[in-house]
PDB file of C-alpha atoms in Angstrom:
ATOM      1  CA  MET A   1     119.848  83.981  86.641  1.00 55.00           C
ATOM      2  CA  PRO A   2     121.662  87.361  86.778  1.00 61.00           C
ATOM      3  CA  SER A   3     121.831  88.895  90.253  1.00 69.00           C
ATOM      4  CA  GLU A   4     119.964  92.020  89.066  1.00 68.00           C
ATOM      5  CA  GLU A   5     116.983  89.969  87.899  1.00 72.00           C
ATOM      6  CA  LEU A   6     117.073  87.930  91.101  1.00 78.00           C
ATOM      7  CA  VAL A   7     116.892  91.046  93.295  1.00 79.00           C
ATOM      8  CA  ARG A   8     114.192  92.449  91.047  1.00 79.00           C
ATOM      9  CA  GLY A   9     112.163  89.265  91.286  1.00 81.00           C
ATOM     10  CA  VAL A  10     112.505  89.097  95.080  1.00 85.00           C
ATOM     11  CA  LEU A  11     111.357  92.722  95.482  1.00 85.00           C
ATOM     12  CA  TYR A  12     108.280  92.195  93.310  1.00 85.00           C
ATOM     13  CA  LEU A  13     107.604  88.901  95.070  1.00 89.00           C
ATOM     14  CA  SER A  14     107.619  90.672  98.448  1.00 89.00           C
ATOM     15  CA  LEU A  15     105.069  93.201  97.182  1.00 88.00           C
ATOM     16  CA  THR A  16     102.920  90.384  95.815  1.00 90.00           C
ATOM     17  CA  VAL A  17     103.062  88.326  99.016  1.00 91.00           C
ATOM     18  CA  VAL A  18     102.063  91.329 101.147  1.00 91.00           C
ATOM     19  CA  GLY A  19      99.714  93.158  98.768  1.00 90.00           C
ATOM     20  CA  VAL A  20      97.566  90.404  97.256  1.00 92.00           C
ATOM     21  CA  PRO A  21      96.471  88.737 100.555  1.00 92.00           C
ATOM     22  CA  GLY A  22      96.189  92.124 102.274  1.00 91.00           C
ATOM     23  CA  ASN A  23      93.877  93.711  99.723  1.00 93.00           C
ATOM     24  CA  ALA A  24      91.944  90.458  99.257  1.00 93.00           C
ATOM     25  CA  SER A  25      91.351  90.338 103.029  1.00 92.00           C
ATOM     26  CA  VAL A  26      90.008  93.899 103.082  1.00 92.00           C
ATOM     27  CA  ILE A  27      87.689  93.109 100.160  1.00 93.00           C
ATOM     28  CA  LEU A  28      86.489  89.918 101.857  1.00 92.00           C
ATOM     29  CA  ALA A  29      85.777  91.763 105.111  1.00 90.00           C
ATOM     30  CA  PHE A  30      83.673  94.431 103.389  1.00 91.00           C
ATOM     31  CA  LEU A  31      81.799  91.867 101.293  1.00 91.00           C
ATOM     32  CA  LEU A  32      80.976  90.041 104.520  1.00 89.00           C
ATOM     33  CA  LEU A  33      79.821  93.336 106.030  1.00 88.00           C
ATOM     34  CA  LEU A  34      77.645  93.982 102.986  1.00 89.00           C
ATOM     35  CA  TYR A  35      76.157  90.488 103.247  1.00 87.00           C
ATOM     36  CA  GLN A  36      75.368  90.915 106.950  1.00 85.00           C
ATOM     37  CA  GLU A  37      74.033  94.476 106.889  1.00 85.00           C
ATOM     38  CA  ASN A  38      72.794  94.716 103.263  1.00 86.00           C
ATOM     39  CA  ARG A  39      74.502  98.083 102.854  1.00 86.00           C
ATOM     40  CA  LEU A  40      77.814  99.874 103.060  1.00 88.00           C
ATOM     41  CA  LEU A  41      78.399 103.343 104.436  1.00 89.00           C
ATOM     42  CA  PRO A  42      79.906 105.714 101.836  1.00 90.00           C
ATOM     43  CA  ALA A  43      83.320 105.696 103.533  1.00 88.00           C
ATOM     44  CA  ASP A  44      83.272 101.880 103.602  1.00 90.00           C
ATOM     45  CA  ALA A  45      82.398 101.786  99.895  1.00 93.00           C
ATOM     46  CA  ILE A  46      85.324 104.107  99.129  1.00 93.00           C
ATOM     47  CA  VAL A  47      87.772 101.960 101.118  1.00 92.00           C
ATOM     48  CA  LEU A  48      86.427  98.822  99.404  1.00 93.00           C
ATOM     49  CA  HIS A  49      86.935 100.430  95.992  1.00 94.00           C
ATOM     50  CA  LEU A  50      90.448 101.476  97.013  1.00 93.00           C
ATOM     51  CA  ALA A  51      91.281  97.889  97.996  1.00 93.00           C
ATOM     52  CA  CYS A  52      89.955  96.611  94.637  1.00 94.00           C
ATOM     53  CA  VAL A  53      92.136  98.918  92.529  1.00 94.00           C
ATOM     54  CA  ASN A  54      95.136  98.285  94.791  1.00 93.00           C
ATOM     55  CA  LEU A  55      94.623  94.557  94.233  1.00 93.00           C
ATOM     56  CA  LEU A  56      94.732  95.235  90.488  1.00 92.00           C
ATOM     57  CA  VAL A  57      97.986  97.189  90.893  1.00 90.00           C
ATOM     58  CA  VAL A  58      99.699  94.429  92.858  1.00 90.00           C
ATOM     59  CA  GLY A  59      98.070  91.440  91.186  1.00 88.00           C
ATOM     60  CA  VAL A  60      98.500  92.526  87.572  1.00 85.00           C
ATOM     61  CA  ARG A  61     101.860  94.299  87.664  1.00 82.00           C
ATOM     62  CA  CYS A  62     103.825  92.872  90.590  1.00 84.00           C
ATOM     63  CA  LEU A  63     102.666  89.267  90.254  1.00 84.00           C
ATOM     64  CA  LEU A  64     103.336  89.134  86.506  1.00 81.00           C
ATOM     65  CA  GLU A  65     106.693  90.915  86.912  1.00 80.00           C
ATOM     66  CA  THR A  66     107.614  88.319  89.547  1.00 82.00           C
ATOM     67  CA  LEU A  67     106.724  85.425  87.256  1.00 81.00           C
ATOM     68  CA  ALA A  68     108.626  86.992  84.359  1.00 76.00           C
ATOM     69  CA  SER A  69     111.698  87.742  86.508  1.00 75.00           C
ATOM     70  CA  PHE A  70     111.932  84.072  87.481  1.00 78.00           C
ATOM     71  CA  SER A  71     111.245  83.017  83.845  1.00 73.00           C
ATOM     72  CA  LEU A  72     107.966  81.348  84.795  1.00 72.00           C
ATOM     73  CA  THR A  73     105.906  83.037  82.078  1.00 69.00           C
ATOM     74  CA  SER A  74     106.388  84.749  78.713  1.00 71.00           C
ATOM     75  CA  ILE A  75     103.353  87.014  78.777  1.00 73.00           C
ATOM     76  CA  PHE A  76     105.269  90.156  77.815  1.00 72.00           C
ATOM     77  CA  GLY A  77     104.819  90.203  74.058  1.00 76.00           C
ATOM     78  CA  ASP A  78     103.334  93.241  72.333  1.00 78.00           C
ATOM     79  CA  LEU A  79      99.762  92.389  73.376  1.00 83.00           C
ATOM     80  CA  GLY A  80     100.837  91.435  76.893  1.00 80.00           C
ATOM     81  CA  CYS A  81     102.799  94.655  77.368  1.00 82.00           C
ATOM     82  CA  LYS A  82      99.929  96.802  76.102  1.00 85.00           C
ATOM     83  CA  SER A  83      97.443  95.048  78.400  1.00 86.00           C
ATOM     84  CA  VAL A  84      99.598  94.989  81.550  1.00 85.00           C
ATOM     85  CA  ILE A  85     100.817  98.584  81.263  1.00 85.00           C
ATOM     86  CA  PHE A  86      97.315  99.862  80.476  1.00 89.00           C
ATOM     87  CA  VAL A  87      95.693  98.048  83.425  1.00 90.00           C
ATOM     88  CA  TYR A  88      98.548  99.049  85.742  1.00 88.00           C
ATOM     89  CA  ARG A  89      98.469 102.746  84.825  1.00 88.00           C
ATOM     90  CA  THR A  90      94.684 102.893  85.040  1.00 91.00           C
ATOM     91  CA  SER A  91      94.484 101.148  88.431  1.00 91.00           C
ATOM     92  CA  ARG A  92      97.485 103.093  89.777  1.00 87.00           C
ATOM     93  CA  SER A  93      95.903 106.448  88.938  1.00 88.00           C
ATOM     94  CA  LEU A  94      92.540 105.258  90.278  1.00 92.00           C
ATOM     95  CA  SER A  95      94.266 104.389  93.554  1.00 89.00           C
ATOM     96  CA  ILE A  96      95.509 107.975  93.758  1.00 87.00           C
ATOM     97  CA  TRP A  97      92.142 109.557  93.003  1.00 91.00           C
ATOM     98  CA  ILE A  98      90.200 107.256  95.328  1.00 92.00           C
ATOM     99  CA  THR A  99      92.626 108.075  98.155  1.00 87.00           C
ATOM    100  CA  PHE A 100      91.867 111.727  97.422  1.00 89.00           C
ATOM    101  CA  LEU A 101      88.136 110.957  97.453  1.00 91.00           C
ATOM    102  CA  LEU A 102      88.500 109.225 100.824  1.00 88.00           C
ATOM    103  CA  SER A 103      90.409 112.155 102.334  1.00 85.00           C
ATOM    104  CA  THR A 104      87.847 114.612 100.971  1.00 88.00           C
ATOM    105  CA  TYR A 105      84.913 112.651 102.375  1.00 88.00           C
ATOM    106  CA  GLN A 106      86.608 112.337 105.762  1.00 84.00           C
ATOM    107  CA  CYS A 107      87.378 116.061 105.750  1.00 83.00           C
ATOM    108  CA  LEU A 108      83.718 116.823 105.060  1.00 84.00           C
ATOM    109  CA  SER A 109      82.610 114.384 107.774  1.00 81.00           C
ATOM    110  CA  ILE A 110      84.150 116.522 110.536  1.00 78.00           C
ATOM    111  CA  THR A 111      82.166 119.599 109.565  1.00 76.00           C
ATOM    112  CA  PRO A 112      79.297 120.696 111.861  1.00 75.00           C
ATOM    113  CA  PRO A 113      75.874 119.159 111.035  1.00 77.00           C
ATOM    114  CA  GLY A 114      73.632 121.494 109.065  1.00 75.00           C
ATOM    115  CA  SER A 115      76.506 123.435 107.521  1.00 76.00           C
ATOM    116  CA  ARG A 116      76.996 123.920 103.798  1.00 81.00           C
ATOM    117  CA  TRP A 117      79.935 121.485 103.824  1.00 79.00           C
ATOM    118  CA  ALA A 118      77.796 118.830 105.493  1.00 80.00           C
ATOM    119  CA  SER A 119      75.268 119.151 102.666  1.00 86.00           C
ATOM    120  CA  ILE A 120      78.098 118.704 100.139  1.00 87.00           C
ATOM    121  CA  ARG A 121      79.067 115.496 101.942  1.00 87.00           C
ATOM    122  CA  THR A 122      75.476 114.285 101.603  1.00 87.00           C
ATOM    123  CA  LEU A 123      75.527 115.002  97.859  1.00 90.00           C
ATOM    124  CA  LEU A 124      78.876 113.217  97.516  1.00 90.00           C
ATOM    125  CA  ALA A 125      77.476 110.144  99.271  1.00 89.00           C
ATOM    126  CA  ARG A 126      74.314 110.202  97.141  1.00 91.00           C
ATOM    127  CA  TYR A 127      76.196 110.322  93.823  1.00 91.00           C
ATOM    128  CA  LEU A 128      79.148 108.167  94.860  1.00 92.00           C
ATOM    129  CA  GLY A 129      78.429 105.605  92.125  1.00 92.00           C
ATOM    130  CA  PHE A 130      78.550 108.303  89.438  1.00 95.00           C
ATOM    131  CA  ILE A 131      81.798 109.638  90.899  1.00 94.00           C
ATOM    132  CA  PHE A 132      83.356 106.171  90.681  1.00 95.00           C
ATOM    133  CA  LEU A 133      82.177 105.877  87.059  1.00 95.00           C
ATOM    134  CA  PHE A 134      83.594 109.307  86.188  1.00 95.00           C
ATOM    135  CA  LEU A 135      86.981 108.443  87.735  1.00 93.00           C
ATOM    136  CA  TRP A 136      87.129 105.153  85.810  1.00 94.00           C
ATOM    137  CA  VAL A 137      86.318 106.840  82.484  1.00 94.00           C
ATOM    138  CA  LEU A 138      88.765 109.704  83.142  1.00 90.00           C
ATOM    139  CA  ASN A 139      91.676 107.452  84.040  1.00 90.00           C
ATOM    140  CA  ILE A 140      90.991 104.930  81.273  1.00 91.00           C
ATOM    141  CA  CYS A 141      91.125 107.768  78.747  1.00 88.00           C
ATOM    142  CA  MET A 142      94.323 109.193  80.216  1.00 85.00           C
ATOM    143  CA  SER A 143      96.002 105.761  80.176  1.00 85.00           C
ATOM    144  CA  SER A 144      95.093 104.989  76.557  1.00 83.00           C
ATOM    145  CA  ALA A 145      98.535 106.092  75.314  1.00 77.00           C
ATOM    146  CA  SER A 146      99.995 102.898  76.742  1.00 75.00           C
ATOM    147  CA  ILE A 147      97.912 100.880  74.253  1.00 80.00           C
ATOM    148  CA  LEU A 148      99.309 102.845  71.324  1.00 77.00           C
ATOM    149  CA  PHE A 149     102.975 103.073  72.305  1.00 76.00           C
ATOM    150  CA  SER A 150     103.803  99.896  74.285  1.00 77.00           C
ATOM    151  CA  PHE A 151     105.807  97.088  72.703  1.00 75.00           C
ATOM    152  CA  GLY A 152     107.546  93.896  73.799  1.00 73.00           C
ATOM    153  CA  THR A 153     111.320  94.081  74.243  1.00 62.00           C
ATOM    154  CA  LYS A 154     111.771  91.372  71.620  1.00 51.00           C
ATOM    155  CA  ASN A 155     110.235  93.631  68.972  1.00 48.00           C
ATOM    156  CA  GLU A 156     113.318  94.696  67.004  1.00 51.00           C
ATOM    157  CA  SER A 157     111.341  97.380  65.157  1.00 51.00           C
ATOM    158  CA  SER A 158     110.699  99.324  68.388  1.00 49.00           C
ATOM    159  CA  PRO A 159     112.388 102.720  68.274  1.00 49.00           C
ATOM    160  CA  THR A 160     115.390 103.322  70.550  1.00 56.00           C
ATOM    161  CA  ILE A 161     114.772 107.035  71.100  1.00 65.00           C
ATOM    162  CA  HIS A 162     111.908 108.835  72.831  1.00 65.00           C
ATOM    163  CA  GLY A 163     111.207 105.591  74.681  1.00 68.00           C
ATOM    164  CA  ILE A 164     111.115 104.201  78.212  1.00 71.00           C
ATOM    165  CA  ASN A 165     112.731 100.900  79.128  1.00 68.00           C
ATOM    166  CA  ILE A 166     110.529  98.812  81.462  1.00 71.00           C
ATOM    167  CA  GLN A 167     112.664  95.638  81.409  1.00 68.00           C
ATOM    168  CA  PHE A 168     110.232  93.338  79.591  1.00 71.00           C
ATOM    169  CA  CYS A 169     108.553  96.137  77.625  1.00 76.00           C
ATOM    170  CA  TYR A 170     109.295  99.415  75.883  1.00 74.00           C
ATOM    171  CA  VAL A 171     107.009 102.430  75.815  1.00 77.00           C
ATOM    172  CA  SER A 172     108.136 104.048  72.554  1.00 76.00           C
ATOM    173  CA  PHE A 173     106.771 107.466  71.639  1.00 76.00           C
ATOM    174  CA  PRO A 174     106.894 108.700  68.016  1.00 77.00           C
ATOM    175  CA  SER A 175     108.437 112.051  68.970  1.00 76.00           C
ATOM    176  CA  LYS A 176     109.942 114.017  71.817  1.00 75.00           C
ATOM    177  CA  LEU A 177     106.839 116.208  71.932  1.00 79.00           C
ATOM    178  CA  SER A 178     104.470 113.258  72.362  1.00 77.00           C
ATOM    179  CA  LYS A 179     106.683 111.802  75.109  1.00 75.00           C
ATOM    180  CA  GLU A 180     106.805 115.085  77.017  1.00 76.00           C
ATOM    181  CA  ALA A 181     103.075 115.775  76.537  1.00 81.00           C
ATOM    182  CA  ASN A 182     102.145 112.318  77.824  1.00 79.00           C
ATOM    183  CA  GLY A 183     104.593 112.655  80.719  1.00 77.00           C
ATOM    184  CA  ILE A 184     103.322 116.070  81.759  1.00 82.00           C
ATOM    185  CA  ALA A 185      99.715 114.840  81.604  1.00 82.00           C
ATOM    186  CA  GLN A 186     100.590 111.986  83.960  1.00 80.00           C
ATOM    187  CA  VAL A 187     102.403 114.303  86.377  1.00 80.00           C
ATOM    188  CA  VAL A 188      99.439 116.696  86.460  1.00 84.00           C
ATOM    189  CA  ARG A 189      97.050 113.759  86.965  1.00 83.00           C
ATOM    190  CA  ASP A 190      99.062 112.760  90.046  1.00 80.00           C
ATOM    191  CA  VAL A 191     100.002 116.165  91.450  1.00 83.00           C
ATOM    192  CA  VAL A 192      96.463 117.629  91.424  1.00 86.00           C
ATOM    193  CA  PRO A 193      94.929 115.003  93.764  1.00 85.00           C
ATOM    194  CA  MET A 194      98.164 114.951  95.785  1.00 82.00           C
ATOM    195  CA  ALA A 195      97.907 118.685  96.464  1.00 84.00           C
ATOM    196  CA  LEU A 196      94.183 118.525  97.216  1.00 86.00           C
ATOM    197  CA  MET A 197      94.430 115.531  99.553  1.00 83.00           C
ATOM    198  CA  THR A 198      97.351 117.175 101.359  1.00 83.00           C
ATOM    199  CA  LEU A 199      95.165 120.228 101.875  1.00 85.00           C
ATOM    200  CA  ALA A 200      92.316 118.052 103.137  1.00 81.00           C
ATOM    201  CA  SER A 201      94.691 116.301 105.544  1.00 79.00           C
ATOM    202  CA  LEU A 202      95.964 119.631 106.863  1.00 82.00           C
ATOM    203  CA  ILE A 203      92.366 120.717 107.501  1.00 82.00           C
ATOM    204  CA  ILE A 204      91.748 117.451 109.358  1.00 79.00           C
ATOM    205  CA  LEU A 205      94.886 117.952 111.466  1.00 78.00           C
ATOM    206  CA  VAL A 206      93.897 121.522 112.335  1.00 80.00           C
ATOM    207  CA  PHE A 207      90.422 120.334 113.329  1.00 77.00           C
ATOM    208  CA  LEU A 208      91.856 117.545 115.489  1.00 73.00           C
ATOM    209  CA  TYR A 209      94.196 119.981 117.209  1.00 72.00           C
ATOM    210  CA  LYS A 210      91.429 122.503 117.913  1.00 74.00           C
ATOM    211  CA  HIS A 211      89.093 119.760 119.061  1.00 67.00           C
ATOM    212  CA  SER A 212      91.688 118.349 121.450  1.00 69.00           C
ATOM    213  CA  GLN A 213      92.177 121.818 122.924  1.00 69.00           C
ATOM    214  CA  GLN A 214      88.434 122.313 123.367  1.00 69.00           C
ATOM    215  CA  VAL A 215      87.796 119.014 125.113  1.00 62.00           C
ATOM    216  CA  LYS A 216      90.948 118.985 127.223  1.00 62.00           C
ATOM    217  CA  GLY A 217      89.144 120.437 130.223  1.00 53.00           C
ATOM    218  CA  LEU A 218      85.964 118.418 129.645  1.00 55.00           C
ATOM    219  CA  ARG A 219      87.494 115.004 129.043  1.00 48.00           C
ATOM    220  CA  SER A 220      86.996 113.771 132.564  1.00 44.00           C
ATOM    221  CA  SER A 221      83.270 114.499 132.533  1.00 46.00           C
ATOM    222  CA  SER A 222      82.331 113.868 128.884  1.00 45.00           C
ATOM    223  CA  GLY A 223      84.704 111.059 128.014  1.00 45.00           C
ATOM    224  CA  GLY A 224      86.249 112.949 125.109  1.00 45.00           C
ATOM    225  CA  GLY A 225      83.465 112.188 122.532  1.00 46.00           C
ATOM    226  CA  GLY A 226      83.946 111.809 118.815  1.00 51.00           C
ATOM    227  CA  GLY A 227      86.439 108.981 119.239  1.00 56.00           C
ATOM    228  CA  ALA A 228      85.410 107.008 116.140  1.00 57.00           C
ATOM    229  CA  GLU A 229      85.502 110.078 113.875  1.00 58.00           C
ATOM    230  CA  GLN A 230      88.891 111.129 115.244  1.00 62.00           C
ATOM    231  CA  ARG A 231      90.309 107.635 114.734  1.00 64.00           C
ATOM    232  CA  ALA A 232      89.003 107.616 111.161  1.00 64.00           C
ATOM    233  CA  ALA A 233      90.499 111.036 110.489  1.00 66.00           C
ATOM    234  CA  LYS A 234      93.900 109.982 111.837  1.00 69.00           C
ATOM    235  CA  VAL A 235      93.928 106.846 109.671  1.00 71.00           C
ATOM    236  CA  VAL A 236      93.059 108.860 106.555  1.00 73.00           C
ATOM    237  CA  VAL A 237      95.901 111.267 107.358  1.00 74.00           C
ATOM    238  CA  ALA A 238      98.235 108.264 107.720  1.00 75.00           C
ATOM    239  CA  LEU A 239      97.153 106.874 104.336  1.00 73.00           C
ATOM    240  CA  VAL A 240      97.599 110.270 102.670  1.00 76.00           C
ATOM    241  CA  SER A 241     101.043 110.737 104.257  1.00 78.00           C
ATOM    242  CA  LEU A 242     102.078 107.290 103.007  1.00 77.00           C
ATOM    243  CA  TYR A 243     100.769 108.169  99.553  1.00 73.00           C
ATOM    244  CA  VAL A 244     102.521 111.557  99.361  1.00 77.00           C
ATOM    245  CA  VAL A 245     105.907 110.098 100.306  1.00 80.00           C
ATOM    246  CA  LEU A 246     105.793 107.055  97.989  1.00 77.00           C
ATOM    247  CA  TYR A 247     104.157 108.707  94.991  1.00 72.00           C
ATOM    248  CA  GLY A 248     106.350 111.778  95.493  1.00 74.00           C
ATOM    249  CA  VAL A 249     109.404 109.561  94.908  1.00 79.00           C
ATOM    250  CA  ASP A 250     107.608 107.900  91.978  1.00 73.00           C
ATOM    251  CA  ASN A 251     106.853 111.231  90.277  1.00 71.00           C
ATOM    252  CA  GLY A 252     110.361 112.527  90.928  1.00 76.00           C
ATOM    253  CA  LEU A 253     111.810 109.513  89.114  1.00 73.00           C
ATOM    254  CA  TRP A 254     109.238 109.955  86.338  1.00 68.00           C
ATOM    255  CA  VAL A 255     110.321 113.572  85.769  1.00 73.00           C
ATOM    256  CA  TYR A 256     113.935 112.382  85.598  1.00 71.00           C
ATOM    257  CA  THR A 257     112.941 109.754  83.019  1.00 69.00           C
ATOM    258  CA  LEU A 258     111.326 112.446  80.865  1.00 66.00           C
ATOM    259  CA  SER A 259     114.510 114.534  80.977  1.00 67.00           C
ATOM    260  CA  VAL A 260     116.614 111.741  79.440  1.00 65.00           C
ATOM    261  CA  ARG A 261     116.879 112.202  75.692  1.00 62.00           C
ATOM    262  CA  GLU A 262     117.380 108.581  74.649  1.00 58.00           C
ATOM    263  CA  THR A 263     115.970 105.303  75.930  1.00 56.00           C
ATOM    264  CA  MET A 264     118.002 104.165  78.935  1.00 56.00           C
ATOM    265  CA  PRO A 265     119.696 100.774  78.459  1.00 55.00           C
ATOM    266  CA  SER A 266     118.765  99.758  82.006  1.00 59.00           C
ATOM    267  CA  SER A 267     115.259  99.515  83.458  1.00 62.00           C
ATOM    268  CA  LEU A 268     116.483 100.431  86.968  1.00 69.00           C
ATOM    269  CA  ILE A 269     114.693 103.803  87.138  1.00 74.00           C
ATOM    270  CA  SER A 270     111.436 102.328  85.837  1.00 73.00           C
ATOM    271  CA  ASP A 271     111.718  99.433  88.293  1.00 76.00           C
ATOM    272  CA  LEU A 272     112.188 101.871  91.184  1.00 80.00           C
ATOM    273  CA  ARG A 273     109.157 103.870  90.029  1.00 79.00           C
ATOM    274  CA  ILE A 274     106.951 100.788  89.841  1.00 80.00           C
ATOM    275  CA  PHE A 275     108.258  99.534  93.190  1.00 83.00           C
ATOM    276  CA  PHE A 276     107.516 102.757  95.081  1.00 80.00           C
ATOM    277  CA  SER A 277     104.076 103.255  93.513  1.00 79.00           C
ATOM    278  CA  SER A 278     103.165  99.601  94.116  1.00 85.00           C
ATOM    279  CA  LEU A 279     104.443  99.829  97.692  1.00 85.00           C
ATOM    280  CA  TYR A 280     101.465 102.037  98.566  1.00 83.00           C
ATOM    281  CA  ALA A 281      99.074  99.458  97.107  1.00 86.00           C
ATOM    282  CA  ALA A 282     100.775  96.748  99.175  1.00 88.00           C
ATOM    283  CA  LEU A 283     101.046  98.626 102.490  1.00 86.00           C
ATOM    284  CA  SER A 284      97.743 100.524 102.588  1.00 84.00           C
ATOM    285  CA  PRO A 285      95.648  97.393 103.357  1.00 87.00           C
ATOM    286  CA  MET A 286      97.910  96.770 106.370  1.00 87.00           C
ATOM    287  CA  VAL A 287      96.997 100.233 107.683  1.00 83.00           C
ATOM    288  CA  ILE A 288      93.305  99.570 107.024  1.00 84.00           C
ATOM    289  CA  ILE A 289      93.322  96.134 108.676  1.00 85.00           C
ATOM    290  CA  ALA A 290      95.187  97.419 111.728  1.00 82.00           C
ATOM    291  CA  SER A 291      92.953 100.456 112.268  1.00 79.00           C
ATOM    292  CA  ASN A 292      89.481  99.664 110.886  1.00 78.00           C
ATOM    293  CA  ARG A 293      87.412  97.830 113.511  1.00 80.00           C
ATOM    294  CA  LYS A 294      84.872  96.623 110.974  1.00 81.00           C
ATOM    295  CA  VAL A 295      87.603  95.008 108.912  1.00 82.00           C
ATOM    296  CA  ASN A 296      89.768  93.458 111.615  1.00 79.00           C
ATOM    297  CA  GLY A 297      86.713  92.390 113.619  1.00 79.00           C
ATOM    298  CA  ARG A 298      85.275  90.419 110.713  1.00 80.00           C
ATOM    299  CA  LEU A 299      88.638  88.974 109.755  1.00 80.00           C
ATOM    300  CA  ARG A 300      89.088  87.728 113.327  1.00 80.00           C
ATOM    301  CA  CYS A 301      85.642  86.141 113.163  1.00 76.00           C
ATOM    302  CA  ILE A 302      86.547  84.419 109.873  1.00 77.00           C
ATOM    303  CA  VAL A 303      89.781  83.071 111.359  1.00 72.00           C
ATOM    304  CA  GLN A 304      88.046  81.946 114.560  1.00 70.00           C
ATOM    305  CA  ASP A 305      84.933  80.797 112.662  1.00 65.00           C
ATOM    306  CA  LYS A 306      82.625  82.833 114.882  1.00 61.00           C
ATOM    307  CA  PRO A 307      79.490  84.850 113.947  1.00 58.00           C
ATOM    308  CA  VAL A 308      79.725  88.633 114.039  1.00 54.00           C
ATOM    309  CA  HIS A 309      77.489  90.269 116.635  1.00 51.00           C
ATOM    310  CA  GLU A 310      78.972  93.751 116.373  1.00 47.00           C
ATOM    311  CA  LYS A 311      76.562  96.446 115.223  1.00 46.00           C
ATOM    312  CA  ASP A 312      78.541  99.628 114.585  1.00 44.00           C
ATOM    313  CA  THR A 313      77.105 102.697 112.891  1.00 38.00           C
ATOM    314  CA  SER A 314      80.065 105.083 113.137  1.00 38.00           C
ATOM    315  CA  LEU A 315      81.371 106.711 109.977  1.00 38.00           C
ATOM    316  CA  THR A 316      84.267 104.392 109.176  1.00 44.00           C
ATOM    317  CA  ASN A 317      84.872 102.852 112.593  1.00 49.00           C
ATOM    318  CA  MET A 318      88.604 102.991 112.028  1.00 49.00           C
TER     319      MET A 318
END
C-alpha cells in the first residue's frame, strides 16, 4: 500500500473511531431522555438532529473512505460515488445550518421574557419540525448536482477538465461556467449561516459580559443566577467557534479548487477539505458530551447500569 493511501486511511479511520461512537452516544442519550420524559425541549431536539446529521457525515463518508483506502471495499463505482457524495454534501450542509439554528435559538433564549424576541423564540420552537423539513428540502436540492456530475475514477469517459479529483471519484462538470456556478452556490450556502451564527455568538458574548458585570456585586447574596443558561450559551459559542475555524479552512480550500483550470492529478486538496469539514462532525459530540448534563448524566447511568432520577427543566442543561 502506498504511504499516501496509508496516511489517508489512518486519518479517516481516526475520524471514524471518534465520530461514529461519539455521535451515536449523543443520539442514544437523547432517545433515552425522550423515553423517560416523553418529550424533548426544542434545544435538545436541535442537538439531537445535529448529532444525527453528523453521524451521517462521519459514517457515510469517513467510514467508506477508510474501507476503500485499505482496499476493503469497492463501493466507489459511478452509482456509489453519486450516492456517497450526495449524502455527504447534504448532511454536511445540514450540519452547518443546524449549528446556525442552535446558535440562533440560544441567542433568543437569553432575551428578556415578554419581549418581541422571546415571542420569536416561541414561534421557532412551535414550528421546529417544519424548519427541519425546510432545511432538508433546501439542502437536498442544492446537493443534487453531485448526482448529475459524479463518476467513478475507473470511468475512462469522465472528462479531465472542469473536474474535481476526490481520489476514488471525479466530480466532472460539463463547462467552466457550471463548475463555477455550483462552487459559488456552495460557498454562499456555507458563508451565509457562518456569518449569521458568528453574529449570534457575538450577541451571546456581549450578553454574558454585561450579565457578569451586573451580577458581580450581587453574586454573594444571589448566587449568580442563570447558571444553566450561561453554560448553554458558552457551549454554543464553543461549537460555533469550532465550526467557523474548521469550515473556514474547508471553504478556503474549496475556493482554491475552483480557481484551478484543469482537474488536479492528486486528491490532496479534496482530502484536506473533507478531513477538516468532517473533523467538526467528529469533535462536536465530544463537546456536547463533556458539557451537556442531560447527555453525560444518562451515559454514565447506561455505563453504570443505574436508573436516572435527575429531573432537569433548564433550557439545554449544558
